[in-house]
Amino acid sequence: MCGIVGYVGFKEKKEILLDSLQELEYRGYDSAGMAVIQDDTIHHFKAIGKLSNLKDKTKDYQSQGFGISIGHTRWATHGKPTELNAHPHLGDYSYVVHNGIIENYQALKKSLQAKGVKFVSQTDTETIVHLFEDEHKTADSVFEAFTQTLDKLKGAYATLLISKADTQTIYFAKHGSPMLVGFEGDDIYFASSDTPIIGKATAVYYLEDGEYGYASKGKLHLFDAHGKKDFSTQVLCTDKVLAQKDGYRFFMEKEIYEQSTVMSDTMMGRVLDHSIVLDELDADFFQDIKAIKICACGTSYHSALTSAYLFERLSKIRCDIEIASEFRYKEPLLTPDTLFITISQSGETADTLEALKMAKRAGLKSLSICNVDNSSIVRESDTAILTRAGIEKGVASTKAFATQTMVLWILSLYIGQTKKTITQEILQKEIDAMLHIPKSLQVSDVLHEKLHRLSKRYLHGHGFFFIGRDIFYPLALEGALKLKEISYLHAEGYPAGEMKHGPIALADSELFTIALMPKSMHYEKIKSNVEELSARDATICAISPEPFALADDFIQTKYSFHPMVEFFEMMVVTQLFALEIAVRLGNDVDMPRNLAKSVTVE
Ligand code: AGP
């Protein structure tokens, strides 16, 4: 979840790196850095916080003539956001930037330390540069040392390395994390996505996993497992907005598809094989905490509602959820043994921010779950856990909801683990389910096509009811909100068991019921609720792994042993369902009428 850039050529390198990093800042902004080698001299700079801090630090520096350069913007996974942990990481005479995770870094670090190598950071990345310099002691060339280094790394990475041992060349490798190479004349650029190099390069080569090599004056040498490789470039798109959409029609669509990968980022370094780690929280953070109160708005509120089930079930801690705009004026009773959590994608929502200030005035400990570091809510909170969803451009929130819910699930397990309210066996079952989530969020062409075809039957009618039970009730609320926001059709989320207490009066063939029917949780209960609606001739669209005879339309999801896996899979279905209806109605999906991405007014 970091951003990488590199440049080989005669142009002024600092400006190229800073400008490129600006485009990647959404991928991480807890620190940034750069290293430039020119005339056998290395210049390097690092700064914590936003890129503007690195800009300030480098304001008196300018590069001249030919040189090589690398830059990085970081989102902390191993080790806190400090200057020492910021990239580029240095050895004695080499620098490296890296995106991804080196799984075997501890073993490598140990063996290097045994040889007397000193480490200054807590990162996995630093291992790469020391390993390289260690290999270089015996290798015949810098390139051989680099390839020997790669042979020893396990995990996912994209990396760039420069060294005083070869001041004309950038060494690169891609294995599981994105990286591409841009070309313009003799200039060669590297970046983790194409937007940083649009306007600079005209041709691009998207590196494949397992490819590595080196770039020197005007020439790229590419290798893979079979040795040296020819490659051909393609024309680089010139429209940044189009490029940012990565070929999707809308940002919202892209963000739905991205959920699978961003969830891995959210879990990285937090969900380990057998335990949960939250570096953001001090060991005694929950010591005096007896209850949790969460305040949020809109989609973030739905994520909070979901988490209340998890906190009470797994952490055995009382959890109340409040809509921030209601909380502000209700004269709430707040006790100091309550942890006050705010959830916000933007970190700027006025109602949520004000609720947080009220809680702080009452002396409550505060924690925010947010997607934007340094936002007002993060700054105002005692501690923050970032969701790492990356910038979300679609006004209708998708990946922010997914990652917020994941962070809350992680947090509920963290409390369960700390307070010993869950056994290791249950913890393991939850972790196994979590590790399955990125896969369950992958969107299949078959599913998307099915929802596209189905959507034409849902463009009219007098309303939608999304229904579900337990954690699927907040998901029903969220499904209805998504549909409302972008289709402008009336939709409501309801607890399935509550329909017979009033809303069922609306049931007729023009009432569309979207029924969330997971097999791993209360299946028979929801089934009877849906049967009651079907008996009143409501049109039923069932989302379930289990075929349902009374469904007018049926979207089959996968069976799973864990409700959260079903939850996330159904979430994708409801998001795509809303998207396809809105597209058919000709609406502006990314900027729906009357809405704003960040609601900074009361
Ligand atoms: C969701 O699709 C929204 N556009 C909206 O409900 C949003 O979740 C709400 O305004 C809260 O925003 P926040 O998460 O940035 O605080």
Coordinates of C-alpha atoms and ligand atoms in Angstrom, one line a residue:
M1 CA 0.0 0.0 0.0
C2 CA 2.9 2.3 -0.8
G3 CA 3.8 4.3 -3.9
I4 CA 7.1 3.9 -5.8
V5 CA 8.7 6.1 -8.5
G6 CA 12.0 6.1 -10.2
Y7 CA 13.7 8.1 -13.0
V8 CA 16.9 7.7 -15.1
G9 CA 17.9 10.6 -17.3
F10 CA 19.1 14.1 -17.6
K11 CA 16.0 16.0 -16.4
E12 CA 15.8 17.6 -13.0
K13 CA 15.1 14.6 -10.8
K14 CA 13.7 16.2 -7.7
E15 CA 10.7 17.8 -9.5
I16 CA 10.0 14.5 -11.4
L17 CA 10.0 12.5 -8.2
L18 CA 7.9 14.9 -6.2
D19 CA 5.4 15.4 -9.0
S20 CA 5.1 11.7 -9.5
L21 CA 4.8 11.0 -5.8
Q22 CA 2.0 13.5 -5.6
E23 CA -0.1 11.3 -7.8
L24 CA 0.6 8.3 -5.6
E25 CA 0.1 10.1 -2.3
Y26 CA -3.3 8.5 -1.9
R27 CA -1.5 5.1 -1.5
G28 CA 0.3 6.2 1.6
Y29 CA 1.2 9.4 3.2
D30 CA 2.6 8.8 6.6
S31 CA 6.1 9.5 5.3
A32 CA 7.9 10.0 2.0
G33 CA 11.5 10.0 0.7
M34 CA 13.8 10.1 -2.2
A35 CA 17.4 9.3 -3.2
V36 CA 19.3 10.7 -6.2
I37 CA 22.7 9.6 -7.4
Q38 CA 24.5 12.0 -9.6
D39 CA 28.3 12.3 -10.2
D40 CA 29.0 9.6 -7.7
T41 CA 27.2 11.5 -5.0
I42 CA 24.1 10.4 -3.2
H43 CA 21.6 12.9 -2.0
H44 CA 18.8 11.6 0.1
F45 CA 15.8 13.1 2.0
K46 CA 13.1 11.7 4.1
A47 CA 10.2 13.3 5.9
I48 CA 7.3 12.0 8.0
G49 CA 3.7 13.1 7.3
K50 CA 2.5 14.5 4.0
L51 CA 4.5 14.9 0.9
S52 CA 4.5 18.7 1.4
N53 CA 7.0 18.0 4.3
L54 CA 9.4 16.3 1.9
K55 CA 8.9 19.3 -0.5
D56 CA 9.9 21.6 2.3
K57 CA 13.0 19.6 3.1
T58 CA 14.1 19.5 -0.5
K59 CA 13.4 23.1 -1.4
D60 CA 17.1 24.0 -1.7
Y61 CA 18.1 20.9 -3.6
Q62 CA 18.2 20.6 -7.4
S63 CA 19.8 17.9 -9.5
Q64 CA 21.8 18.6 -12.6
G65 CA 22.9 16.5 -15.5
F66 CA 22.5 12.7 -15.8
G67 CA 21.5 10.7 -12.8
I68 CA 19.4 8.0 -11.3
S69 CA 16.7 8.5 -8.7
I70 CA 14.1 6.7 -6.7
G71 CA 11.2 7.9 -4.5
H72 CA 8.6 6.5 -2.2
T73 CA 5.5 7.4 -0.3
R74 CA 4.7 5.1 2.6
W75 CA 1.7 3.6 4.4
A76 CA 3.2 2.0 7.5
T77 CA 2.8 -1.8 7.8
H78 CA 6.0 -2.9 9.6
G79 CA 7.0 -0.3 12.1
K80 CA 5.5 3.1 12.9
P81 CA 5.6 6.1 10.6
T82 CA 9.0 7.6 11.5
E83 CA 11.8 9.0 9.4
L84 CA 13.9 5.9 10.1
N85 CA 11.2 3.7 8.8
A86 CA 10.6 5.8 5.8
H87 CA 12.0 4.7 2.4
P88 CA 14.5 4.8 0.7
H89 CA 16.3 2.5 3.1
L90 CA 20.0 2.7 3.0
G91 CA 22.8 0.3 3.4
D92 CA 26.5 1.4 3.4
Y93 CA 26.4 2.6 -0.3
S94 CA 23.0 1.6 -1.7
Y95 CA 19.3 2.6 -1.4
V96 CA 16.1 0.7 -1.9
V97 CA 12.4 1.5 -2.1
H98 CA 9.8 -1.2 -1.9
N99 CA 6.1 -1.8 -2.0
G100 CA 4.6 -5.1 -0.6
I101 CA 5.8 -7.4 2.1
I102 CA 8.9 -9.5 2.5
E103 CA 7.5 -12.5 4.4
N104 CA 10.9 -14.0 5.4
Y105 CA 12.5 -10.8 6.4
Q106 CA 12.9 -11.8 10.1
A107 CA 15.0 -14.9 9.2
L108 CA 17.0 -12.9 6.7
K109 CA 17.5 -10.1 9.2
K110 CA 18.7 -12.5 11.8
S111 CA 21.3 -14.1 9.6
L112 CA 22.6 -10.7 8.5
Q113 CA 22.7 -9.4 12.1
A114 CA 24.7 -12.5 12.9
K115 CA 27.3 -11.3 10.4
G116 CA 27.4 -7.9 12.1
V117 CA 25.0 -5.9 9.9
K118 CA 23.4 -3.1 11.8
F119 CA 19.7 -2.4 11.2
V120 CA 18.2 1.0 11.9
S121 CA 14.6 0.6 11.1
Q122 CA 11.8 -1.8 12.0
T123 CA 10.8 -2.4 8.4
D124 CA 11.0 -5.5 6.3
T125 CA 12.4 -3.4 3.4
E126 CA 15.7 -2.6 5.0
T127 CA 16.5 -6.3 4.7
I128 CA 16.7 -6.0 0.9
V129 CA 19.4 -3.4 0.9
H130 CA 21.6 -5.1 3.4
L131 CA 21.1 -8.5 1.8
F132 CA 22.1 -6.9 -1.6
E133 CA 25.3 -5.4 -0.1
D134 CA 26.1 -8.8 1.5
E135 CA 25.7 -10.6 -1.8
H136 CA 27.7 -7.9 -3.5
K137 CA 30.8 -8.9 -1.4
T138 CA 31.1 -12.1 -3.4
A139 CA 29.1 -11.6 -6.6
D140 CA 30.8 -10.9 -9.9
S141 CA 28.7 -7.9 -10.7
V142 CA 26.0 -5.6 -9.2
F143 CA 23.4 -7.3 -11.3
E144 CA 24.4 -10.7 -10.0
A145 CA 24.2 -9.5 -6.4
F146 CA 20.8 -8.1 -7.2
T147 CA 19.5 -11.3 -8.7
Q148 CA 20.9 -13.3 -5.8
T149 CA 19.1 -11.0 -3.5
L150 CA 15.8 -11.6 -5.3
D151 CA 16.3 -15.3 -5.1
K152 CA 16.3 -15.1 -1.3
L153 CA 13.2 -12.9 -0.9
K154 CA 9.8 -14.5 -0.2
G155 CA 6.6 -12.5 -0.4
A156 CA 5.1 -9.9 -2.6
Y157 CA 7.1 -6.9 -3.7
A158 CA 7.9 -4.3 -6.3
T159 CA 11.3 -2.8 -5.6
L160 CA 13.9 -0.3 -7.0
L161 CA 17.5 -0.3 -6.0
I162 CA 20.3 2.2 -6.7
S163 CA 23.9 1.8 -5.5
K164 CA 27.2 3.8 -5.6
A165 CA 28.6 0.5 -6.9
D166 CA 26.9 1.4 -10.3
T167 CA 25.9 5.1 -10.5
Q168 CA 24.4 4.8 -14.0
T169 CA 21.7 2.2 -13.3
I170 CA 18.4 1.5 -11.5
Y171 CA 17.8 -2.2 -10.6
F172 CA 14.1 -3.2 -10.5
A173 CA 12.0 -6.3 -9.8
K174 CA 8.3 -7.0 -9.6
H175 CA 6.7 -9.9 -7.8
G176 CA 3.1 -9.5 -6.7
S177 CA 2.9 -5.7 -6.4
P178 CA 2.3 -3.4 -9.3
M179 CA 5.1 -1.6 -11.2
L180 CA 5.5 -0.3 -14.7
V181 CA 8.2 1.4 -16.8
G182 CA 7.6 4.5 -18.9
F183 CA 9.7 5.7 -21.9
E184 CA 10.2 9.0 -23.6
G185 CA 13.3 9.3 -25.8
D186 CA 16.2 8.3 -23.5
D187 CA 14.3 9.0 -20.3
I188 CA 13.1 6.0 -18.3
Y189 CA 10.5 6.2 -15.6
F190 CA 9.3 3.7 -13.0
A191 CA 6.0 3.9 -11.0
S192 CA 3.5 1.8 -9.2
S193 CA 0.7 3.0 -11.5
D194 CA 0.5 5.0 -14.7
T195 CA -0.9 8.3 -13.5
P196 CA 2.5 9.6 -12.1
I197 CA 4.1 9.2 -15.5
I198 CA 1.3 10.5 -17.7
G199 CA 2.5 13.7 -19.3
K200 CA 6.1 12.6 -18.8
A201 CA 6.4 9.3 -20.7
T202 CA 4.7 8.4 -24.0
A203 CA 5.1 4.7 -24.0
V204 CA 4.7 2.2 -21.2
Y205 CA 5.6 -1.4 -20.4
Y206 CA 3.5 -3.0 -17.6
L207 CA 5.9 -5.4 -15.8
E208 CA 4.7 -8.9 -15.1
D209 CA 5.2 -10.8 -11.9
G210 CA 8.6 -12.5 -11.9
E211 CA 10.2 -9.8 -14.1
Y212 CA 13.3 -7.9 -13.1
G213 CA 16.3 -6.2 -14.6
Y214 CA 18.0 -2.9 -14.9
A215 CA 17.7 0.5 -16.6
S216 CA 20.5 2.7 -17.6
K217 CA 20.9 5.6 -20.1
G218 CA 18.0 5.1 -22.5
K219 CA 17.9 1.3 -22.2
L220 CA 15.9 -1.2 -20.3
H221 CA 17.2 -4.8 -19.8
L222 CA 14.4 -7.1 -18.9
F223 CA 14.7 -10.7 -17.5
D224 CA 12.4 -13.4 -16.2
A225 CA 12.8 -17.0 -15.0
H226 CA 13.9 -18.0 -18.5
G227 CA 16.6 -15.3 -18.9
K228 CA 16.8 -12.2 -21.0
K229 CA 13.5 -11.1 -22.5
D230 CA 12.3 -9.0 -25.4
F231 CA 9.3 -6.7 -24.7
S232 CA 7.2 -4.2 -26.6
T233 CA 5.8 -1.1 -25.2
Q234 CA 2.3 0.3 -25.7
V235 CA 1.2 3.9 -26.1
L236 CA 0.5 5.5 -22.7
C237 CA -2.9 7.1 -22.3
T238 CA -2.7 10.9 -22.1
D239 CA -5.9 11.4 -20.1
K240 CA -5.2 11.2 -16.3
V241 CA -8.9 10.8 -15.3
L242 CA -9.4 8.0 -17.9
A243 CA -6.1 6.4 -16.7
Q244 CA -7.2 6.6 -13.1
K245 CA -10.4 4.7 -14.0
D246 CA -8.2 1.8 -15.2
G247 CA -10.6 1.0 -18.0
Y248 CA -13.7 0.9 -15.8
R249 CA -16.7 3.1 -16.7
F250 CA -16.9 4.7 -13.3
F251 CA -14.7 5.2 -10.3
M252 CA -17.4 3.5 -8.3
E253 CA -17.1 0.4 -10.5
K254 CA -13.3 0.4 -10.2
E255 CA -13.6 0.8 -6.5
I256 CA -16.0 -2.2 -6.2
Y257 CA -13.5 -4.3 -8.2
E258 CA -10.6 -3.0 -6.1
Q259 CA -12.1 -4.3 -2.8
S260 CA -10.4 -7.6 -3.1
T261 CA -6.9 -6.0 -3.1
V262 CA -7.5 -3.2 -0.7
M263 CA -8.8 -5.7 1.9
S264 CA -5.4 -7.4 1.8
D265 CA -3.8 -4.0 2.4
T266 CA -6.2 -3.4 5.4
M267 CA -5.2 -6.8 6.9
M268 CA -1.5 -6.5 6.1
G269 CA 0.6 -6.7 9.3
R270 CA -2.5 -6.9 11.4
V271 CA -4.0 -10.3 10.6
L272 CA -1.2 -12.8 11.2
D273 CA -1.5 -16.5 10.8
H274 CA -2.5 -17.1 14.4
S275 CA -3.0 -13.7 16.0
I276 CA -4.1 -10.2 15.6
V277 CA -1.7 -7.2 15.9
L278 CA -2.7 -3.6 16.1
D279 CA 0.5 -1.5 16.4
E280 CA -1.7 1.6 16.7
L281 CA -2.9 0.6 20.2
D282 CA -0.9 0.6 23.4
A283 CA -0.9 -2.7 25.2
D284 CA -3.1 -1.3 28.0
F285 CA -5.4 0.5 25.7
F286 CA -8.5 -1.5 26.7
Q287 CA -7.6 -1.9 30.3
D288 CA -10.2 0.3 31.9
I289 CA -12.7 0.1 29.1
K290 CA -16.1 -1.5 29.9
A291 CA -18.2 -0.3 26.9
I292 CA -17.9 1.0 23.4
K293 CA -20.0 3.8 21.8
I294 CA -19.6 4.4 18.1
C295 CA -20.8 7.5 16.2
A296 CA -20.8 7.8 12.5
C297 CA -23.0 8.9 9.5
G298 CA -24.3 7.2 6.4
T299 CA -22.3 4.2 5.2
S300 CA -19.9 4.5 8.1
Y301 CA -22.9 4.2 10.4
H302 CA -23.9 1.0 8.7
S303 CA -20.4 -0.4 9.2
A304 CA -20.7 0.6 12.9
L305 CA -24.0 -1.2 13.2
T306 CA -22.4 -4.4 11.8
S307 CA -19.6 -4.1 14.3
A308 CA -21.9 -4.0 17.3
Y309 CA -22.8 -7.6 16.6
L310 CA -19.1 -8.5 16.5
F311 CA -18.1 -6.5 19.6
E312 CA -20.8 -8.1 21.7
R313 CA -20.4 -11.6 20.3
L314 CA -16.6 -11.8 20.1
S315 CA -15.2 -9.2 22.5
K316 CA -18.1 -9.5 25.0
I317 CA -18.2 -5.8 25.4
R318 CA -21.3 -3.6 25.4
C319 CA -21.5 -1.6 22.2
D320 CA -24.0 1.2 21.4
I321 CA -24.2 2.8 18.0
E322 CA -25.4 6.3 17.4
I323 CA -26.0 8.4 14.3
A324 CA -23.7 11.4 14.9
S325 CA -26.2 14.1 14.0
E326 CA -28.6 12.6 16.6
F327 CA -26.0 12.1 19.3
R328 CA -25.0 15.7 19.2
Y329 CA -28.3 17.0 20.6
K330 CA -29.6 14.3 22.8
E331 CA -27.6 15.2 25.9
P332 CA -26.1 11.7 26.1
L333 CA -24.9 10.2 29.4
L334 CA -21.2 9.4 28.9
T335 CA -19.1 7.5 31.4
P336 CA -15.3 7.5 31.3
D337 CA -15.1 3.7 31.1
T338 CA -16.5 4.0 27.6
L339 CA -14.3 4.0 24.5
F340 CA -15.7 6.5 22.0
I341 CA -15.1 5.3 18.4
T342 CA -15.8 7.5 15.4
I343 CA -15.9 6.0 11.9
S344 CA -15.4 8.1 8.8
Q345 CA -14.1 7.6 5.3
S346 CA -13.2 11.3 4.8
G347 CA -12.3 12.2 8.4
E348 CA -14.0 15.5 7.8
T349 CA -17.7 14.8 8.4
A350 CA -18.9 17.7 10.5
D351 CA -21.5 15.8 12.6
T352 CA -19.0 13.0 13.4
L353 CA -16.3 15.5 14.3
E354 CA -18.5 17.4 16.6
A355 CA -19.7 14.2 18.3
L356 CA -16.0 13.3 18.9
K357 CA -15.3 16.7 20.4
M358 CA -18.3 16.3 22.8
A359 CA -17.0 12.9 23.9
K360 CA -13.6 14.3 24.5
R361 CA -15.0 17.1 26.6
A362 CA -16.7 14.4 28.7
G363 CA -13.3 12.8 29.2
L364 CA -13.8 9.7 27.1
K365 CA -10.9 7.9 25.4
S366 CA -11.3 8.2 21.6
L367 CA -10.4 6.1 18.7
S368 CA -11.1 6.9 15.0
I369 CA -11.3 4.5 12.1
C370 CA -10.6 6.5 9.1
N371 CA -9.4 6.4 5.5
V372 CA -7.6 9.7 5.5
D373 CA -4.5 10.2 7.7
N374 CA -4.1 13.7 9.1
S375 CA -7.8 14.4 8.6
S376 CA -9.6 16.5 11.3
I377 CA -11.1 13.4 12.9
V378 CA -7.8 11.5 13.0
R379 CA -6.1 14.6 14.5
E380 CA -8.8 15.1 17.1
S381 CA -8.7 11.4 18.2
D382 CA -6.4 9.9 20.8
T383 CA -5.6 7.1 18.4
A384 CA -6.5 6.2 14.9
I385 CA -6.6 3.0 12.9
L386 CA -6.4 3.7 9.2
T387 CA -8.5 1.6 6.8
R388 CA -6.0 1.8 3.9
A389 CA -8.7 1.7 1.3
G390 CA -6.8 4.2 -0.9
I391 CA -8.6 7.3 -2.3
E392 CA -12.3 6.8 -2.9
K393 CA -13.6 9.0 -5.6
G394 CA -17.1 7.6 -6.2
V395 CA -19.5 9.6 -3.9
A396 CA -21.3 6.3 -3.2
S397 CA -19.0 4.6 -0.8
T398 CA -18.0 1.0 -1.5
K399 CA -14.4 0.0 -0.6
A400 CA -14.5 2.4 2.4
F401 CA -17.4 0.4 3.8
A402 CA -15.6 -2.9 3.2
T403 CA -12.4 -1.8 4.8
Q404 CA -14.1 -0.1 7.8
T405 CA -16.0 -3.2 8.5
M406 CA -12.8 -5.3 8.2
V407 CA -11.0 -3.0 10.7
L408 CA -13.9 -3.3 13.1
W409 CA -13.9 -7.0 12.8
I410 CA -10.1 -7.0 13.4
L411 CA -10.6 -4.8 16.4
S412 CA -13.3 -7.0 17.9
L413 CA -10.9 -10.0 17.6
Y414 CA -8.1 -7.9 19.0
I415 CA -10.2 -7.1 22.1
G416 CA -11.3 -10.7 22.3
Q417 CA -7.6 -11.8 22.2
T418 CA -6.5 -9.2 24.7
K419 CA -9.3 -9.7 27.2
K420 CA -9.4 -13.5 26.5
T421 CA -13.1 -13.5 25.7
I422 CA -12.4 -15.9 22.8
T423 CA -10.5 -19.1 22.7
Q424 CA -7.5 -19.7 20.4
E425 CA -9.8 -22.1 18.5
I426 CA -12.4 -19.4 17.8
L427 CA -9.7 -16.8 17.0
Q428 CA -8.2 -19.2 14.5
K429 CA -11.6 -19.8 12.9
E430 CA -12.1 -16.0 12.5
I431 CA -8.6 -15.5 11.1
D432 CA -9.1 -18.3 8.6
A433 CA -12.3 -16.6 7.5
M434 CA -10.6 -13.2 7.3
L435 CA -7.8 -14.5 5.1
H436 CA -10.5 -15.8 2.8
I437 CA -12.1 -12.4 2.3
P438 CA -9.9 -11.0 -0.6
K439 CA -10.8 -14.1 -2.6
S440 CA -14.5 -13.8 -1.9
L441 CA -14.5 -10.1 -3.0
Q442 CA -13.2 -10.9 -6.5
V443 CA -15.9 -10.0 -9.0
S444 CA -16.6 -12.7 -11.6
D445 CA -17.6 -11.7 -15.1
V446 CA -20.5 -14.1 -14.8
L447 CA -21.9 -12.4 -11.7
H448 CA -21.5 -8.9 -13.1
E449 CA -23.1 -9.9 -16.4
K450 CA -26.0 -11.6 -14.5
L451 CA -26.6 -8.4 -12.5
H452 CA -26.4 -6.3 -15.7
R453 CA -29.1 -8.5 -17.3
L454 CA -31.3 -8.6 -14.1
S455 CA -31.1 -4.8 -13.6
K456 CA -33.5 -4.1 -16.4
R457 CA -36.4 -5.7 -14.4
Y458 CA -35.9 -3.3 -11.5
L459 CA -36.2 0.1 -13.0
H460 CA -39.8 0.8 -11.9
G461 CA -42.0 -0.3 -9.1
H462 CA -43.0 1.6 -5.9
G463 CA -40.0 0.7 -3.9
F464 CA -37.4 -1.7 -2.7
F465 CA -37.0 -3.4 0.6
F466 CA -33.6 -4.9 1.4
I467 CA -34.0 -7.3 4.2
G468 CA -31.7 -9.3 6.4
R469 CA -31.1 -10.5 9.9
D470 CA -28.2 -10.0 12.3
I471 CA -25.2 -8.6 10.5
F472 CA -27.1 -8.8 7.3
Y473 CA -29.6 -6.2 8.6
P474 CA -26.9 -3.4 8.5
L475 CA -25.9 -4.8 5.1
A476 CA -29.5 -4.5 4.0
L477 CA -29.5 -0.8 5.1
E478 CA -26.3 -0.3 3.2
G479 CA -27.6 -2.0 0.1
A480 CA -30.7 0.2 0.2
L481 CA -28.6 3.3 0.7
K482 CA -26.4 2.5 -2.3
L483 CA -29.4 2.0 -4.5
K484 CA -31.1 5.2 -3.3
E485 CA -27.9 7.3 -3.8
I486 CA -27.2 6.5 -7.4
S487 CA -30.5 5.3 -8.9
Y488 CA -32.8 7.8 -7.1
L489 CA -35.3 5.0 -6.5
H490 CA -36.9 4.6 -3.1
A491 CA -35.3 1.8 -1.1
E492 CA -35.3 0.9 2.5
G493 CA -33.4 -1.6 4.6
Y494 CA -35.3 -3.5 7.2
P495 CA -34.7 -6.3 9.7
A496 CA -36.4 -9.2 8.0
G497 CA -38.2 -10.2 11.2
E498 CA -39.7 -6.7 11.5
M499 CA -41.6 -6.7 8.2
K500 CA -44.7 -8.3 9.6
H501 CA -44.9 -5.5 12.2
G502 CA -46.0 -3.0 9.6
P503 CA -44.1 -2.7 6.3
I504 CA -45.6 -5.9 4.9
A505 CA -48.7 -3.8 4.3
L506 CA -46.9 -2.5 1.3
A507 CA -46.3 -5.9 -0.3
D508 CA -47.6 -6.4 -3.8
S509 CA -46.0 -7.4 -7.1
E510 CA -44.6 -3.9 -7.5
L511 CA -42.7 -4.1 -4.2
F512 CA -39.2 -5.4 -4.9
T513 CA -37.7 -7.4 -2.0
I514 CA -34.0 -8.0 -2.1
A515 CA -33.6 -10.8 0.4
L516 CA -30.1 -11.4 1.9
M517 CA -30.3 -15.1 2.8
P518 CA -27.0 -16.4 4.1
K519 CA -26.8 -20.1 4.7
S520 CA -24.4 -19.8 7.6
M521 CA -26.7 -17.7 9.8
H522 CA -30.4 -17.9 10.7
Y523 CA -31.3 -19.3 7.3
E524 CA -34.6 -20.9 8.3
K525 CA -35.7 -17.7 10.0
I526 CA -35.1 -15.4 7.1
K527 CA -36.6 -18.0 4.8
S528 CA -40.0 -17.8 6.7
N529 CA -39.8 -14.0 6.5
V530 CA -39.4 -14.1 2.8
E531 CA -42.1 -16.7 2.4
E532 CA -44.5 -14.3 4.2
L533 CA -43.7 -11.6 1.6
S534 CA -43.9 -14.0 -1.3
A535 CA -47.4 -15.0 -0.1
R536 CA -48.4 -11.4 -0.5
D537 CA -47.2 -11.4 -4.1
A538 CA -44.1 -9.2 -3.5
T539 CA -41.4 -9.7 -6.1
I540 CA -38.5 -11.5 -4.5
C541 CA -34.9 -11.3 -5.6
A542 CA -33.1 -13.7 -3.3
I543 CA -29.3 -13.5 -2.7
S544 CA -28.2 -16.8 -1.3
P545 CA -26.0 -19.9 -1.7
E546 CA -29.1 -22.0 -1.3
P547 CA -31.6 -22.2 -4.2
F548 CA -34.9 -20.7 -3.1
A549 CA -38.0 -22.0 -4.9
L550 CA -40.1 -18.9 -4.3
A551 CA -37.6 -16.4 -5.7
D552 CA -38.6 -14.5 -8.8
D553 CA -34.9 -13.8 -9.3
F554 CA -32.1 -15.7 -7.7
I555 CA -28.4 -14.6 -7.4
Q556 CA -26.4 -17.5 -6.2
T557 CA -23.5 -16.8 -3.8
K558 CA -21.0 -19.3 -2.5
Y559 CA -21.5 -21.5 0.5
S560 CA -19.2 -20.6 3.4
F561 CA -18.5 -21.7 6.9
H562 CA -18.5 -18.1 8.2
P563 CA -21.2 -15.4 8.0
M564 CA -18.6 -12.6 7.4
V565 CA -17.4 -14.3 4.2
E566 CA -21.1 -14.5 3.1
F567 CA -21.5 -10.9 4.2
F568 CA -18.7 -9.5 2.0
E569 CA -19.8 -11.5 -1.0
M570 CA -23.4 -10.3 -0.7
M571 CA -22.1 -6.7 -0.2
V572 CA -20.5 -6.9 -3.7
V573 CA -23.8 -8.2 -5.2
T574 CA -25.8 -5.3 -3.7
Q575 CA -23.2 -2.7 -4.9
L576 CA -23.1 -4.0 -8.5
F577 CA -26.9 -4.3 -8.4
A578 CA -27.2 -0.6 -7.6
L579 CA -24.6 0.3 -10.1
E580 CA -26.2 -1.5 -13.0
I581 CA -29.7 -0.1 -12.2
A582 CA -28.2 3.4 -12.1
V583 CA -26.3 2.9 -15.4
R584 CA -29.5 1.8 -17.1
L585 CA -31.3 4.9 -15.7
G586 CA -28.6 7.0 -17.2
N587 CA -27.5 8.6 -13.9
D588 CA -24.2 10.1 -13.1
V589 CA -22.9 7.2 -11.0
D590 CA -19.8 8.9 -9.6
M591 CA -21.4 12.2 -8.8
P592 CA -25.1 11.6 -8.0
R593 CA -27.4 14.6 -7.7
N594 CA -27.6 16.5 -4.4
L595 CA -24.7 14.6 -2.7
A596 CA -21.1 15.4 -1.8
K597 CA -18.2 13.2 -1.0
S598 CA -17.4 14.9 2.2
V599 CA -20.2 16.5 4.2
T600 CA -18.5 19.2 6.2
V601 CA -21.6 21.1 7.2
E602 CA -24.2 20.2 9.8
Ligands
AGP1 C1 -22.2 6.8 1.4 O1 -22.2 6.2 0.1 C2 -22.2 8.2 1.5 N1 -21.9 9.0 0.4 C3 -22.4 8.8 2.8 O2 -23.4 8.2 3.5 C4 -21.1 8.8 3.8 O3 -20.9 7.5 4.2 C5 -21.4 9.7 5.0 O4 -21.6 11.0 4.5 C6 -20.3 9.7 6.0 O5 -19.1 10.1 5.4 P1 -17.7 9.8 6.1 O6 -17.6 8.3 6.2 O7 -16.7 10.4 5.2 O8 -17.8 10.4 7.5

